[in-house]
Short mmCIF file of C-alpha atoms in Angstrom, two decimals:
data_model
loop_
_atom_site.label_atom_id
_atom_site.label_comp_id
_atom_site.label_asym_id
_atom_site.label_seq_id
_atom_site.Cartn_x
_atom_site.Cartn_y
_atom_site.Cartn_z
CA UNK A 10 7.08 7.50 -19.74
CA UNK A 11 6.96 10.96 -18.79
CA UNK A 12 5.06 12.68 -16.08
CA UNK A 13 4.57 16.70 -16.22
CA UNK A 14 3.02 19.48 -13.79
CA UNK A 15 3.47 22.01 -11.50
CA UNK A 16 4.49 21.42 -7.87
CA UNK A 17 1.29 23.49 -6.72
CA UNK A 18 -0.41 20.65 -8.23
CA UNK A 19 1.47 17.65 -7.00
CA UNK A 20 4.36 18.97 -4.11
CA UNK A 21 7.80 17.89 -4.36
CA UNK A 22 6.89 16.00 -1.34
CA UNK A 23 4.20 13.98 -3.28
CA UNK A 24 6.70 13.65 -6.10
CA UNK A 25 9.45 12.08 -4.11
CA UNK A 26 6.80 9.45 -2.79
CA UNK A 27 5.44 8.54 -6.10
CA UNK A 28 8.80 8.12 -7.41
CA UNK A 29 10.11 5.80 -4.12
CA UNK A 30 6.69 3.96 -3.77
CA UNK A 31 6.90 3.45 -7.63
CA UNK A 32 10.72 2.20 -7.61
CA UNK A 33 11.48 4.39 -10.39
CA UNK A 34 14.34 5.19 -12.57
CA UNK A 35 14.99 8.42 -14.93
CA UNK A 36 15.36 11.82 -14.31
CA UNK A 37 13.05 14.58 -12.52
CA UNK A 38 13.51 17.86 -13.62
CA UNK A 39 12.41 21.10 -11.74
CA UNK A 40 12.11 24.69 -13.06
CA UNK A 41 11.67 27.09 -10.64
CA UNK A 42 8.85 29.59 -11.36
CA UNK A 43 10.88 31.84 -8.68
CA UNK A 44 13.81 34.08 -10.26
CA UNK A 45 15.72 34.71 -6.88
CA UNK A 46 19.48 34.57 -7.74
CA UNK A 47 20.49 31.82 -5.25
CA UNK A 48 17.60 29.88 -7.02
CA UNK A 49 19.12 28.26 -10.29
CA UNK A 50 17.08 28.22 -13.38
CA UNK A 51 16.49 24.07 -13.17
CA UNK A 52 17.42 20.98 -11.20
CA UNK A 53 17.82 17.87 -12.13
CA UNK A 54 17.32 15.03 -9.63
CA UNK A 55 18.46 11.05 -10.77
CA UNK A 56 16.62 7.81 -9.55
CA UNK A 57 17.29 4.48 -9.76
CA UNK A 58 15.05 1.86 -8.77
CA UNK A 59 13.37 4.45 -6.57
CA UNK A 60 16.52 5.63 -4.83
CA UNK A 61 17.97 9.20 -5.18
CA UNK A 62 21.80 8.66 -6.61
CA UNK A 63 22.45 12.08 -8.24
CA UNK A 64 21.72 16.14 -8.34
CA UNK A 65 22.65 18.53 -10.55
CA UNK A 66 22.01 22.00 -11.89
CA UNK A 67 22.87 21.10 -15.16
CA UNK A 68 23.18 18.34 -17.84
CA UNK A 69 26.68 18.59 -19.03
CA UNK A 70 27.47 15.62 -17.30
CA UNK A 71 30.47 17.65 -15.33
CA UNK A 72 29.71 18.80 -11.80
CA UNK A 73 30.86 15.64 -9.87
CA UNK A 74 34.34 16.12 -11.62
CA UNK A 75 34.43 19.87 -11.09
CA UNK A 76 32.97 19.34 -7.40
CA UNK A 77 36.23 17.14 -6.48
CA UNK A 78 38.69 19.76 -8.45
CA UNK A 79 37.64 22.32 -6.65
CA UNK A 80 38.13 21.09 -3.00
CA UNK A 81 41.85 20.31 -4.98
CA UNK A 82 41.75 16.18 -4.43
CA UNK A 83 41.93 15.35 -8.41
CA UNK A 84 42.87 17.63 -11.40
CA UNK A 85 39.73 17.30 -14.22
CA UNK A 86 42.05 15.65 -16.79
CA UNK A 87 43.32 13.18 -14.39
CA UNK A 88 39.61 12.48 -13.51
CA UNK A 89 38.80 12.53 -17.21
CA UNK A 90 42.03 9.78 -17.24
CA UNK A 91 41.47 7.24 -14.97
CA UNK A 92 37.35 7.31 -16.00
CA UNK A 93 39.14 5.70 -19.26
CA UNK A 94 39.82 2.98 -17.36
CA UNK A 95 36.78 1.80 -15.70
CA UNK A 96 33.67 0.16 -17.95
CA UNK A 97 31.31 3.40 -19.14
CA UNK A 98 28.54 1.83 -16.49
CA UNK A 99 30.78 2.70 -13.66
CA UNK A 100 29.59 5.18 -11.51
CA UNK A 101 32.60 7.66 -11.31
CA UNK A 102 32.82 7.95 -7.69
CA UNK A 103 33.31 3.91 -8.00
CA UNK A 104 35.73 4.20 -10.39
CA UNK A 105 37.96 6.61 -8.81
CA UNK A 106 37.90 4.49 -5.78
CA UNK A 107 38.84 1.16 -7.01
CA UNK A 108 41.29 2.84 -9.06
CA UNK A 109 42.34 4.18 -5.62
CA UNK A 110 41.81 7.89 -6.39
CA UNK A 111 39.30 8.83 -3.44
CA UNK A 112 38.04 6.59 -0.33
CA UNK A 113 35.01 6.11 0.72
CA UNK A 114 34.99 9.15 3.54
CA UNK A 115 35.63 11.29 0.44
CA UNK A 116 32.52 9.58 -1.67
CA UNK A 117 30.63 10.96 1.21
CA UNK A 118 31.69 14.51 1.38
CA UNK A 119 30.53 14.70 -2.23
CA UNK A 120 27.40 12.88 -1.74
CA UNK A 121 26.38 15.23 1.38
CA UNK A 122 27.55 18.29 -1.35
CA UNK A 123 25.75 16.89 -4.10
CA UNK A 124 22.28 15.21 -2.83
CA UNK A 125 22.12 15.66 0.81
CA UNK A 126 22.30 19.70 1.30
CA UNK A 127 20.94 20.66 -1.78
CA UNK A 128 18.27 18.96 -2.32
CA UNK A 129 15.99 19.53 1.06
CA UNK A 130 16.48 22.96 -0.06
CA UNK A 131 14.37 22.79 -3.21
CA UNK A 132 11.17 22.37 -0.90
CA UNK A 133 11.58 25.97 -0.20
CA UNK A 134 10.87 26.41 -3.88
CA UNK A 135 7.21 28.29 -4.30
CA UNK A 136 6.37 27.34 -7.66
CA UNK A 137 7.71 25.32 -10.62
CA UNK A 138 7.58 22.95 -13.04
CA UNK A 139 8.50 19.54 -12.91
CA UNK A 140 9.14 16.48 -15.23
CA UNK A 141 9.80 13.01 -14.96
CA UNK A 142 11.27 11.20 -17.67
CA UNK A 143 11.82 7.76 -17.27
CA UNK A 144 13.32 7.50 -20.43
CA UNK A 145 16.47 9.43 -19.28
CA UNK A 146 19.86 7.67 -19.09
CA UNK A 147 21.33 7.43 -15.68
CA UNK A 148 24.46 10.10 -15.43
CA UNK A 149 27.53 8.13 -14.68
CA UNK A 150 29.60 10.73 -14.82
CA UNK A 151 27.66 12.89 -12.26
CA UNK A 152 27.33 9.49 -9.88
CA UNK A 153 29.15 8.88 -6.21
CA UNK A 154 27.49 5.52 -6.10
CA UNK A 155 25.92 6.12 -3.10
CA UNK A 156 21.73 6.09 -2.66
CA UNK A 157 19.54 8.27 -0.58
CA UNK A 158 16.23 7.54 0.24
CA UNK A 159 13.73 10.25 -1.10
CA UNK A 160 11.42 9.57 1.72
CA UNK A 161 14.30 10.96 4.12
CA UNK A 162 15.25 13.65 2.00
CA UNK A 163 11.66 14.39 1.71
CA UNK A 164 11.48 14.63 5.84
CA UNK A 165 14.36 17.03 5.96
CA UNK A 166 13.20 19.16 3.25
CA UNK A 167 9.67 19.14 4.64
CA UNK A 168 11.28 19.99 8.32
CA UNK A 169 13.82 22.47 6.82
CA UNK A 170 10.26 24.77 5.62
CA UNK A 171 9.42 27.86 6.97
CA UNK A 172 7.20 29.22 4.91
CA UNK A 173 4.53 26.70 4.46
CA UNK A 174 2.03 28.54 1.94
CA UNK A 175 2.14 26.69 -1.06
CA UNK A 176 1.23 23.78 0.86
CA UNK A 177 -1.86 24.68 2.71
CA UNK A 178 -4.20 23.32 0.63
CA UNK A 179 -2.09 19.89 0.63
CA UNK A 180 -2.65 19.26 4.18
CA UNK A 181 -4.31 16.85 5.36
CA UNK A 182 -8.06 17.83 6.98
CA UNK A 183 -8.49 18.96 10.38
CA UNK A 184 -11.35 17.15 10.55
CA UNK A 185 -9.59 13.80 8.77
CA UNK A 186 -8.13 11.53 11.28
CA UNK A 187 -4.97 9.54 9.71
CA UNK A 188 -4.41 6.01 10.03
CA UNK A 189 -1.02 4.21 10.79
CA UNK A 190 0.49 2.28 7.41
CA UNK A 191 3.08 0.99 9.56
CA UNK A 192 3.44 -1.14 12.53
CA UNK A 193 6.13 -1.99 14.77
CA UNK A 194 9.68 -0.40 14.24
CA UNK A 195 9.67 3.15 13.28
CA UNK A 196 11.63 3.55 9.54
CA UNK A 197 12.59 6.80 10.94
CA UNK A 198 13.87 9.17 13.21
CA UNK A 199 11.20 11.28 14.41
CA UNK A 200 11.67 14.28 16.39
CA UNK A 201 9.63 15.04 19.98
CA UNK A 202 6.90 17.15 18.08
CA UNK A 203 6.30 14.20 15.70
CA UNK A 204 6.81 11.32 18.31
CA UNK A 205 4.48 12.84 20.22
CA UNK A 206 2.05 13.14 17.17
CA UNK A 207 2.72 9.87 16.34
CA UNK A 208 1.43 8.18 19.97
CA UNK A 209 -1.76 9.51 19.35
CA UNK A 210 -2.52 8.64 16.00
CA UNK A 211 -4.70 5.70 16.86
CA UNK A 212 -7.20 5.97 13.85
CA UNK A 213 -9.78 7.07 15.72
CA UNK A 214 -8.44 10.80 16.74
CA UNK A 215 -8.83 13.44 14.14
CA UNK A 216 -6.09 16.23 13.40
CA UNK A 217 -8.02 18.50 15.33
CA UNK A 218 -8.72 16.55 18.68
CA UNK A 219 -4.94 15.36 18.49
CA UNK A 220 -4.02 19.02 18.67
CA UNK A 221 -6.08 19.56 21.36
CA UNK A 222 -5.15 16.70 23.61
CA UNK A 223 -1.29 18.04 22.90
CA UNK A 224 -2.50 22.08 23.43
CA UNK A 225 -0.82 22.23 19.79
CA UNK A 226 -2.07 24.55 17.12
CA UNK A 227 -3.77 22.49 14.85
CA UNK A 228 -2.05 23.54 11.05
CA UNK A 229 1.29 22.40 13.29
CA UNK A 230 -0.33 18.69 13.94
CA UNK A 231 -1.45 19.08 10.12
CA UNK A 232 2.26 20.22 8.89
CA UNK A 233 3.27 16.65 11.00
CA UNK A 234 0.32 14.50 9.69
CA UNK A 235 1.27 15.96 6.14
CA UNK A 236 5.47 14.86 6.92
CA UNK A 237 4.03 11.00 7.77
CA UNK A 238 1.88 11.31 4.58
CA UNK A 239 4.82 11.79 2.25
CA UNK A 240 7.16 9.02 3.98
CA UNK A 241 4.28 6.98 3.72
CA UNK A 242 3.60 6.19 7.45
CA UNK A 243 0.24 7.24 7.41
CA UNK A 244 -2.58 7.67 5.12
CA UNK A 245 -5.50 10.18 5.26
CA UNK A 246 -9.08 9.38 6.20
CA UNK A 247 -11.90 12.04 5.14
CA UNK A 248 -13.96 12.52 8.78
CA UNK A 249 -17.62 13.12 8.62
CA UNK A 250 -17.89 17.34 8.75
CA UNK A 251 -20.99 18.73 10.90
CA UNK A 252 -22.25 20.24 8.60
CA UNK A 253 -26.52 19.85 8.40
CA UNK A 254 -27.39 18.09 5.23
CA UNK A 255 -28.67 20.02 2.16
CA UNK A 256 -30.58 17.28 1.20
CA UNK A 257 -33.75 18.43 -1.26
CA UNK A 258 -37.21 17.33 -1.25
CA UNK A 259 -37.57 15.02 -4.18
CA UNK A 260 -34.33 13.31 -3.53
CA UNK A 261 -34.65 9.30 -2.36
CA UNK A 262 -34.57 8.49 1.10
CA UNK A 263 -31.63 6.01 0.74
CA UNK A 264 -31.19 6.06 4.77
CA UNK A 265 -33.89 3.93 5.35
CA UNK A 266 -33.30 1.39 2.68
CA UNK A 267 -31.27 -1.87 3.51
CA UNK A 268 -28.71 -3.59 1.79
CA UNK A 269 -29.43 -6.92 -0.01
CA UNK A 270 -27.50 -9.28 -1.71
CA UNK A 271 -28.12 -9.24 -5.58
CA UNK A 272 -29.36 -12.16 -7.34
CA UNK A 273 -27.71 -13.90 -9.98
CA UNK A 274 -30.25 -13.64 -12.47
CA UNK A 275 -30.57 -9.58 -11.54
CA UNK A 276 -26.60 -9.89 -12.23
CA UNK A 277 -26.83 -11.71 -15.52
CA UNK A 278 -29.78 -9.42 -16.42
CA UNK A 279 -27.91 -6.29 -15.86
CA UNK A 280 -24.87 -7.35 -17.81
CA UNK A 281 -27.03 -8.44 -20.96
CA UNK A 282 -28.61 -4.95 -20.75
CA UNK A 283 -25.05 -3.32 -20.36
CA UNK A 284 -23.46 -4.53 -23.49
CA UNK A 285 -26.53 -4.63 -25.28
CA UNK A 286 -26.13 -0.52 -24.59
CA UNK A 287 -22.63 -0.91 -25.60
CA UNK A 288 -23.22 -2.59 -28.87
CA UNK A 289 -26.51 -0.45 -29.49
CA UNK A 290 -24.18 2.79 -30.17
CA UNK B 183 -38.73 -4.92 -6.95
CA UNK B 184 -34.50 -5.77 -6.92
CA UNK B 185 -32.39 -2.61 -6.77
CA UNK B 186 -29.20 -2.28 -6.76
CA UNK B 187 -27.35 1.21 -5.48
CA UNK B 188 -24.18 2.49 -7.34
CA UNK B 189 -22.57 5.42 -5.77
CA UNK B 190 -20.49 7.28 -8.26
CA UNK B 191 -17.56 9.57 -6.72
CA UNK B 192 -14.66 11.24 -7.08
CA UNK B 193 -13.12 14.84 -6.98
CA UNK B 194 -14.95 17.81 -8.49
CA UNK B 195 -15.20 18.31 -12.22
CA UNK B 196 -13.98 14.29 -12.46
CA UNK B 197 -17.48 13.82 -14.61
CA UNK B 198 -19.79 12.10 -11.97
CA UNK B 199 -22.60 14.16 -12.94
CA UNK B 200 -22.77 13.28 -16.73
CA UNK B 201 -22.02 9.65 -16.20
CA UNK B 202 -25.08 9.32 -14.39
CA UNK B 203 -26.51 11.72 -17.08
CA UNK B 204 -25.57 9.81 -19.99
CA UNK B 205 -27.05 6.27 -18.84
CA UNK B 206 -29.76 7.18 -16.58
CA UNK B 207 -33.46 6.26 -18.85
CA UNK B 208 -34.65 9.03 -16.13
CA UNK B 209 -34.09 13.12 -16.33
CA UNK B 210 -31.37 12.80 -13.45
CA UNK B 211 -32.28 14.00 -10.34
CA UNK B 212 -29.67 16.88 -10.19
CA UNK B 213 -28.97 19.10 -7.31
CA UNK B 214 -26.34 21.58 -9.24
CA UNK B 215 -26.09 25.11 -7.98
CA UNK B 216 -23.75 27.69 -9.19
CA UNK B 217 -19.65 27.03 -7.44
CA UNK B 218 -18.90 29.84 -5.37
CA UNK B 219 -15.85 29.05 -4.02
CA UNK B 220 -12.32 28.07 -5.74
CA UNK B 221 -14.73 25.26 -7.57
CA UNK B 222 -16.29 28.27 -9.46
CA UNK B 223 -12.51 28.17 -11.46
CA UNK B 224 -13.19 24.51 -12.96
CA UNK B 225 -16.84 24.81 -13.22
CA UNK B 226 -19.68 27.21 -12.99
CA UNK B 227 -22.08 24.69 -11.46
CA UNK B 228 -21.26 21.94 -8.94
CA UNK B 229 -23.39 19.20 -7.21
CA UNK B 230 -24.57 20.46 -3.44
CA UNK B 231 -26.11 17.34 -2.47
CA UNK B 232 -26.20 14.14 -5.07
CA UNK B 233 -27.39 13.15 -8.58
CA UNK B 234 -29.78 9.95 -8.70
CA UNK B 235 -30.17 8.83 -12.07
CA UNK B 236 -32.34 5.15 -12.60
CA UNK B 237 -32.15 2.68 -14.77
CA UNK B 238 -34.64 -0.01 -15.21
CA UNK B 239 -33.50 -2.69 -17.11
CA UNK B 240 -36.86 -5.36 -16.90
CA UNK B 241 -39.69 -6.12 -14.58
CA UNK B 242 -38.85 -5.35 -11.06
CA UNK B 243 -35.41 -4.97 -11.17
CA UNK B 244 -33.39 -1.53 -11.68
CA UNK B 245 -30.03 0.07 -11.18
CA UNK B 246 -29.39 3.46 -9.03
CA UNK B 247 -26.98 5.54 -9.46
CA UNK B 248 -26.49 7.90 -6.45
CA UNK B 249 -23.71 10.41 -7.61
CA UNK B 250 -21.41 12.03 -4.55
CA UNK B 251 -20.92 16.06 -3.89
CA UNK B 252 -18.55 17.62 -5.56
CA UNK B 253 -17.11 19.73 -2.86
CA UNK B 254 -15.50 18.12 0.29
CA UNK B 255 -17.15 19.70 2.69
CA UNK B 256 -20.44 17.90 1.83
CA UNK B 257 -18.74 14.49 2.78
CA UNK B 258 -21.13 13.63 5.81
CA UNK B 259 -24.20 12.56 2.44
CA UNK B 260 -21.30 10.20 1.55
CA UNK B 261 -21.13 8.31 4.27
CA UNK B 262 -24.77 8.02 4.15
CA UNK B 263 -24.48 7.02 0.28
CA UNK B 264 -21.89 4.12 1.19
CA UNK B 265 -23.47 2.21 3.90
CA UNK B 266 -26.09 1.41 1.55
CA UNK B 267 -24.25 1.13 -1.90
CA UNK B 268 -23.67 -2.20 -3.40
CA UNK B 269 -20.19 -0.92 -5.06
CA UNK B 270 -19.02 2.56 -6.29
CA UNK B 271 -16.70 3.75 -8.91
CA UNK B 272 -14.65 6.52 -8.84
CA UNK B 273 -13.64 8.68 -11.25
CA UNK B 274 -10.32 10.90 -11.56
CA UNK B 275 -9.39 13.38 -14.39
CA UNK B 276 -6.17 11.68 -15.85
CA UNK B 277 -4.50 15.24 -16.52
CA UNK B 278 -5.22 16.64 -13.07
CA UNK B 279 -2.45 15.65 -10.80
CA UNK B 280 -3.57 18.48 -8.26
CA UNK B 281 -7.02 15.89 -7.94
CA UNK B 282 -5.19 12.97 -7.18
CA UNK B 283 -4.79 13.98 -3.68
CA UNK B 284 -8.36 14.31 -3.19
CA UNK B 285 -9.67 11.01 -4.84
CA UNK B 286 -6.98 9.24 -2.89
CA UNK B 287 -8.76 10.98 0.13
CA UNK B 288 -12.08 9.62 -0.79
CA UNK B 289 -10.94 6.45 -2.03
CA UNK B 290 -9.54 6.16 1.70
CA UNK B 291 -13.24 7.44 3.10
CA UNK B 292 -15.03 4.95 0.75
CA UNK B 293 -12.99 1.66 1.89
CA UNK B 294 -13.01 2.29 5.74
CA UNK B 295 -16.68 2.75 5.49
CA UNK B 296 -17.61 -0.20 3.54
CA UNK B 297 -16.09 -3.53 2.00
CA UNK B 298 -17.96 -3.37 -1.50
CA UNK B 299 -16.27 -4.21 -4.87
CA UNK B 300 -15.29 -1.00 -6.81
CA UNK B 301 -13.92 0.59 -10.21
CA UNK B 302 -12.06 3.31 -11.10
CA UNK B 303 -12.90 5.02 -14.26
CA UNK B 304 -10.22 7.65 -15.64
CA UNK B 305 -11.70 10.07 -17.59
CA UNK B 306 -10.05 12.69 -20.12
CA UNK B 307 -7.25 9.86 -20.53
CA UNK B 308 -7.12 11.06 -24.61
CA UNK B 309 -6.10 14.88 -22.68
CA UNK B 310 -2.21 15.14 -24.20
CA UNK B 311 -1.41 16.07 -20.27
CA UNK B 312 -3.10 12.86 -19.26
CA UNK B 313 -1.27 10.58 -16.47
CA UNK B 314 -0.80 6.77 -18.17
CA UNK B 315 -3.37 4.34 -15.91
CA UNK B 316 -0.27 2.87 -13.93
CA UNK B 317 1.25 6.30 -12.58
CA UNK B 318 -1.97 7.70 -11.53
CA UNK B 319 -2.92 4.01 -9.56
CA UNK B 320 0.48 4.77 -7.55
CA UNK B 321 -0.27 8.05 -7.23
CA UNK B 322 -3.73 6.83 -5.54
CA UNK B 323 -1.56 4.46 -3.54
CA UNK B 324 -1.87 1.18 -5.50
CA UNK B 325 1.85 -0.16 -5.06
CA UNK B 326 1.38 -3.40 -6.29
CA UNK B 327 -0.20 -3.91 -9.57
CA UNK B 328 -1.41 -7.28 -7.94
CA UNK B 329 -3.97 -5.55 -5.36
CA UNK B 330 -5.49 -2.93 -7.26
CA UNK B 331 -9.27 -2.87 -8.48
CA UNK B 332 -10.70 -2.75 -12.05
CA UNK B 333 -9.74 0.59 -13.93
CA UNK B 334 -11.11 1.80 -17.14
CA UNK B 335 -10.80 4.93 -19.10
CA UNK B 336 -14.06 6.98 -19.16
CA UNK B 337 -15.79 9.41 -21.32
CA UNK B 338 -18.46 10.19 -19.03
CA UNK B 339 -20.69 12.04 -21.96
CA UNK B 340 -20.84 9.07 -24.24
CA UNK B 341 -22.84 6.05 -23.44
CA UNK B 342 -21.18 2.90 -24.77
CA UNK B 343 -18.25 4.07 -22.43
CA UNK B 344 -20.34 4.51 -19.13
CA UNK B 345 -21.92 0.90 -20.32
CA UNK B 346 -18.66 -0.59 -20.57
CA UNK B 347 -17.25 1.15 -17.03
CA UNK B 348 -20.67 -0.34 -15.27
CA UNK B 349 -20.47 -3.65 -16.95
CA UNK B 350 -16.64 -4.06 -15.97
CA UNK B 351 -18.15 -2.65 -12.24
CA UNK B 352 -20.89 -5.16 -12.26
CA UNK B 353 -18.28 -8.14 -13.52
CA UNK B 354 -16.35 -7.42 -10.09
CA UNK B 355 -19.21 -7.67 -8.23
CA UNK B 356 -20.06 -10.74 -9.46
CA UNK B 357 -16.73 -12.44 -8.78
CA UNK B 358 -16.68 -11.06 -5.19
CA UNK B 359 -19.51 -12.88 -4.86
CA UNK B 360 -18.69 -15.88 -6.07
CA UNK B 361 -15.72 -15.68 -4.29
CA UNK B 362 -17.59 -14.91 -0.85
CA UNK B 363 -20.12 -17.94 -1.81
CA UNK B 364 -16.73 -20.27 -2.95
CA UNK B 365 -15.73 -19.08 0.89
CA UNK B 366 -18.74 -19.93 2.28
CA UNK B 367 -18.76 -23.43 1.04
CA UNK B 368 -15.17 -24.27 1.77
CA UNK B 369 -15.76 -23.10 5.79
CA UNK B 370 -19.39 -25.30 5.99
CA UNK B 371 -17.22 -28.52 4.59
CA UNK B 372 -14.55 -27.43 7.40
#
């Protein structure tokens, strides 16, 4: 399976929950539209079972290796060495620590460099493409085995953004009002802004009277409705606009009809007409 | 006479108007006016207030079809559309990702305001940038593919496929029927 678009059609906030809410496994891959020089020319983010477990700029299957040369723990051929002795689905960073190359504190430090910093970053990017291919084998060679939840990294990256233009039209509706999906605990750590968001999402407020009972601009209550969206805490409700109706003249007046329940025989009737329409053409 | 109301939704350019168009026996009621606003990219025309199209299938006993405005902003006829529907379908353009957000907003809309069986009909599913069925029902939040309604794919211009999406539409309502009646009787021998 492979999914394709362009993150001003589905966000890399979107993305991330799709990918966690869908438990899936493969490879995303994002080409930047934007040809800054600190902006490489694609990145290549690696799920399994809905969990982040790898990021790289490339596919060569080399960074993790050249990551722990480089802060001088391991030489590359002694890497390339003791990965000869562990099974070829062994995540390296497992590997090297049974073999008793790295601890665990280490596995970390590359984690944070690999997943954790980089990838909050890459909300920042305006434009680009992006793939999903779920086809993609998992990079051993490029894993710590450790996991990060997308949902998190999603929060970061989605706190981490200044400029929030690409996203306006992804917000949720001031006049929407957002409804809690979960109850009890909170999954995460919210900040004050968003705790304070949070208390008065009671289903009943819309965006726009919650930023008025907290004197907050509403697009900032929106930015915070649109964080809960992508972890999946809330979900968006359409509110009835104000707007008078353009209704025209000849058009039925369905307000003053009731609902009924439908017969049987209307049922059966209908049906018979239905595939009789189906198997006229 | 027996009616029963259909509400057909969904995100702009998704087809709603030509489903009803393509089935209706009537010249559908159609309230199109010319997009002036970032519709006016996907289509030159959208629907202000709603498309009715009718059709009568035998004596005293006919099927509306009440089709939803395109553009958001319109969204107070659709709660007036819902409260009296008997189910709704909604349609979503498989190779639109960027409309997913917006059907998933309606879709939300749709079951807060009423309990009523419903379909989802994908329509340009043959597009090569098409979504497969099960991506785009997580994308519209179905996690489970335990929970999730009836979905069929859609070509809203021909008429065996609108026959097929109502007929799979009426088949649901059906069941929840029988299922409310199968409730019914199991609380009265409580």
């Amino acid at each position: 399976m492979k999914i394709t678009g362009y993150l001003s059609e589905f966000s890399l906030g979107e993305i991330f929950r799709f990918l966690a809410q869908g438990q899936k496994t493969g490879c995303l891959t994002i080409k930047p539209v934007d040809t800054r020089d600190e902006i490489a020319s694609e990145y290549h983010t690696f799920f399994h079972h809905g969990n982040i477990v790898a990021s790289t700029i490339s596919l060569d299957h080399q960074e993790l290796q050249r990551l722990i040369a480089k802060r001088g723990w391991l030489r590359i051929p002694t890497i390339q060495k003791i990965a000869q002795l562990c099974s070829p689905r062994a995540t390296l960073g497992l590997c090297l620590k049974t073999q008793g190359a790295l601890d665990g504190e280490q596995l970390k430090l590359l984690f944070k460099q690999q997943v954790l910093t980089p990838i909050p970053q890459l909300f920042s990017i305006e434009e680009g493409w992006f793939e999903f291919d779920a086809n993609h084998p998992l990079p051993y060679e490029e894993m710590t085995g450790l996991t990060a939840s997308p949902m998190e990294i999603a929060l970061a990256g989605l706190r981490l953004l200044r400029d929030w233009t690409p996203l306006l039209d992804k917000l949720p509706l001031p006049s929407s009002t957002v409804i809690r999906l979960i109850h009890g605990e909170l999954p995460y750590h919210l900040n004050q802004g968003e705790y304070q968001v949070w208390e008065h999402i009671d289903g009943t407020l819309s965006i726009e009277q919650i930023a008025t009972h907290l004197e907050q601009l509403v697009l900032d209550v929106q930015k915070i409705c649109f964080r809960f969206m992508v972890i999946g805490m809330v979900e968006e409700v359409a509110g009835i606009t104000a707007v008078e109706p353009l209704i025209a003249n000849h058009e039925p007046e369905m307000d003053t009809l009731p609902v009924s329940e439908i017969s049987h025989s209307f049922l059966h009737g209908l049906l018979t007409f239905l595939k009789g329409k189906k198997n006229a053409t | 006479m027996e009616i029963m109301r259909i509400v057909v939704t969904g995100p702009v350019g998704a087809g709603k108007s030509s489903f009803i168009r393509t089935i209706s026996e009537i010249e559908a009621v159609d309230t199109d006016r010319k997009a002036t606003d970032e519709t006016a990219a996907l289509k030159t025309k959208t629907t202000v207030a709603m498309d009715f199209g009718r059709l009568q299938f035998g004596q005293n006993v006919a099927l509306h079809l009440y089709g939803t405005p395109g553009q958001e902003r319109f969204d107070f006829m659709w709660d007036i559309l819902i409260r009296k529907a008997h189910a709704f379908v909604l349609l979503v353009s498989s190779h639109r990702p960027q409309d997913f957000r917006s059907a998933r907003r309606i879709l939300a809309f749709m079951r807060h305001r009423a309990k009523i069986p419903m379909l989802i009909g994908l329509s340009h599913a043959d597009n090569p940038a098409a979504w497969p069925m099960e991506e785009i029902m997580l994308a519209l939040g179905y996690l489970s593919p335990h929970n999730r309604p009836p979905t069929v794919p859609v070509n809203a211009l021909e008429t065996t496929s609108v026959a097929n999406a109502l007929a799979a539409l009426i088949e649901a309502y059906a069941r929840d029927q029988m299922a409310e009646l199968n409730r019914l009787n199991k609380d009265a021998l409580i």
